[in-house]
Amino acid sequence: MLKSIMLVFVLLLTSHAVVIAKSAQTQTQAAVVTAHPLASQIGKEIIAAGGNAFDAAVAVSLALAVVEPYGSGLGGGGFWMLHSAAEGEDIMVDGREVAPLAAHPNLYRNNDGSISKDSVNGPRAAGIPGMLAALELISQRYGQLPWQQLVQPAVALAEEGFIPHARYQKYLAMRQAVFNAEARRIFAAAPLQAKQKIKQQDLAATLRRIASLGAADFYQGKTAKRMVAAVKAAGGIWQLDDLKQYKVLIRKPQLTKYKDLTLVLPVLPTSGGLVMSQILAMLETEILPLKYDAESIHLLVEAMRRAYRDRAVYMGDPAFTQVPVEKLLSADYAKAKFADFNPEQASLSSDLEYAAEVKGEDTTHFSILDQQGNYVAATLSINYPFGSGFVAQGTGILLNDEMDDFALAPKQANVWGLVGGVANEIQPGKRMLSSMTPLFIRDQERLLILGTPGGSRIISMLTLAALRFSQGLSVDEIVAGRRFHHQYLPDEIQFELDALSAEEQNKLTAKGHKLKQLNRSYGDMHAIEWQLSSGKIKAAADPRGYGSALVFD
Ligand code: GLY
């Protein structure tokens, strides 16, 4: 059952006094916050065993692959933002999936021009996974403990099983119709009402091989061969070369200033950093004082509308697409883009006239801080809940459906309702555009390590979080705060159940906004706050989810 949701209605705090940190103290505590208590516990145990935040991130990623099969896994990918205390350096590890070598821009177009469901369901939906390549790199380059020690807890979880909670059951009900026989056998066989454990013996065997042979087993060994054979037999286009050629990338994060904050953000192929920076740059024009009433919600969604439009038009994998990053980030551009903002009237996202529904949630986010001051924010995904619904026989690995994050055709909305163009069209070996945005936010007094799942809404949720941080709110308030969203198309403000008061709704409607109240909450934000002058650590798991936040010595 969902924890009760306390939607925090936030008013502007009168001028938040910036406390100047005397000197950043080394904290004595560590923290782990993930979407599942079993994964949080494993992170804590790895740190207690002498591991650092990077070791814990590897073990937690693998544990989540077992206990949150609908959110992330070996068959998927993600972005890991690392801060190394020793180097004083921020690093982005890009383990995003890539399109198979046999892919092409029209992969999902039917003969009559319509788009098939193959980008979401079944083996043709799967990009080449980056998860294990990323984890091995993090362990080898930044970890302290042996690889086998990091994989072992996931092996034990897969063997011993876990009891699925209501979110698992909800996603299972939503997706099991598209499962192949293997997926059904593993994830849907247990009588859920009886709270029977989900055990994953094939996955345990695969993980054991990976513990001794490393990622090579996944990309070139027995696991690679089994996955390719299963995908091919079911009509997919993977080849052994796809896996062999996969490359994890290290990227330099983008630093964005907003008032007295510095945001350390992931870069393309996720759009999150760029879009958030654009929204914040437009807000810096400070046409209205930012408080959370109808006027400021109007201001915010107008900034969101414009930034998400640029996402659709310009953004894609920078290895394949010339993205005008500098222009998009410039203050002049933000000013020009927001020059037509009208405080009384909603703009129109007019040139594409269809509407698309954002249907589900996916993905997972965790944050980790160790006692040495290393930290990690990681958002991992297999895209839609339970990914493609296809488990490669004999591996226990559920494959992603990230191919749907490409723009499949002009004006064609993906499962998140997002549109895109040639910048994000399918090309062999190309990374599909993402919205995942694991990030760090720093000011002189505090550091926040955070992120959330939620498809296209990830970026608006984290923008609201950054604004709440800049207003001095606590980590609990930041994570619990009410959520609303605009993504250019469909041209509507979406908001969580009861997140806007009747008065706010009336005022926004009077300005010409179309409103869409969802019948549920969304997101599963996990954050750690480090107060730099006192060394105090707090962590918060989203009250909307099942996660757990552990702070320990
Ligand atoms: N698959 C969701 C995202 O990467 O944005």
XYZ file of C-alpha atoms in Angstrom, residues 31-32 52 59 96 108 110 112 174 176 183 186 208 231 317 328 381 399 442 447 454 466 473 498 502 507 509 513 529:
29
model
C 23.671 7.648 3.788
C 21.972 5.406 1.273
C 33.109 3.472 -0.661
C 26.025 -3.295 -5.438
C 22.844 4.514 -21.930
C 9.058 0.855 -36.499
C 4.526 -0.177 -40.945
C 0.915 1.962 -44.360
C -0.360 -3.102 -16.566
C 1.889 -8.754 -18.249
C 8.837 -13.281 -18.343
C 9.396 -15.602 -13.664
C 27.237 -15.785 -10.617
C 16.280 -12.113 -29.454
C 22.979 11.943 -29.107
C 20.530 26.888 -25.728
C 16.098 2.420 -16.485
C 15.345 -6.531 -21.852
C 25.311 22.906 -4.057
C 24.715 19.854 -0.859
C 9.112 9.462 -14.018
C 15.921 22.844 -7.257
C 13.307 24.013 2.256
C -5.127 17.461 -5.482
C -9.568 25.002 -6.805
C -6.991 31.253 -12.211
C -7.946 28.186 -16.613
C -4.332 26.875 -19.675
C 21.283 16.477 2.106
